[in-house]
């Protein structure tokens, strides 16, 4: 699990919305096992690599999207740092792949990264995250500074998953099977590089079949990146994913160039 330090966000934020219900072998409502203080914005900071264009902790928080960047009825919540979904826990069997260990490792990294919210690896500098709910759907949004080479490698890996991990199975600790499918997702042409996928996980919760659908998007801006994970047991709102990518990239660019992001996105973005 990642170590997270809660920080205060400016303004009054709405209370936590009810998350997806879960059973003993399926999804569970997010709880903080580590006792992290509830906050709409969580932050982790490490030492930046030499030569990186520095993203400060304050800059990372400023670059986070707000409710105004998302259409519909998304509400900012206080517990995004502790979100976990047990349906994403499983062990991938290498025997189901043509190339064995390599593909299995890639698919295992996908599940582990979705569960731990670190798909792009450990940031090399400041980072911040926030979350939103709309009904049973949850949207997690992260901004972080990375080592440039590591970031490019992670984006290449994410883009390869539609081929390497297009469909696979993972075993849960109770012996039940999760079936996972990965397909390409279209994104706005934002940032310097981008990758998008949609992940569907089928399993059981409380003895009943359930399907979790998640949009996953990552956009690089210089040495920094935004990551969006959006969806739930009723599907994924692709338009909201695109809004988060488009408006979030604009906010990050503004911060990197020393400007204050607009409180509301422009209709021309």
mmCIF file of C-alpha atoms in Angstrom, residues 20 26-28 83-89 114-115 138 212 214 232-233:
data_model
loop_
_atom_site.group_PDB
_atom_site.id
_atom_site.type_symbol
_atom_site.label_atom_id
_atom_site.label_comp_id
_atom_site.label_asym_id
_atom_site.label_seq_id
_atom_site.Cartn_x
_atom_site.Cartn_y
_atom_site.Cartn_z
ATOM 1 C CA UNK A 20 -19.899 0.310 -4.177
ATOM 2 C CA UNK A 26 -16.053 -9.085 -4.147
ATOM 3 C CA UNK A 27 -15.966 -5.303 -3.920
ATOM 4 C CA UNK A 28 -15.928 -3.574 -0.564
ATOM 5 C CA UNK A 83 -10.228 3.486 -2.053
ATOM 6 C CA UNK A 84 -9.700 -0.207 -2.695
ATOM 7 C CA UNK A 85 -11.751 -2.790 -4.570
ATOM 8 C CA UNK A 86 -11.359 -6.437 -3.632
ATOM 9 C CA UNK A 87 -12.498 -7.588 -7.073
ATOM 10 C CA UNK A 88 -9.091 -6.419 -8.323
ATOM 11 C CA UNK A 89 -7.247 -8.814 -6.013
ATOM 12 C CA UNK A 114 -5.391 -0.611 -10.169
ATOM 13 C CA UNK A 115 -5.800 -1.827 -6.607
ATOM 14 C CA UNK A 138 -15.990 6.570 -8.587
ATOM 15 C CA UNK A 212 -16.563 -3.896 -12.648
ATOM 16 C CA UNK A 214 -12.958 0.980 -15.304
ATOM 17 C CA UNK A 232 -17.930 1.106 -11.201
ATOM 18 C CA UNK A 233 -20.375 -1.782 -11.218
#
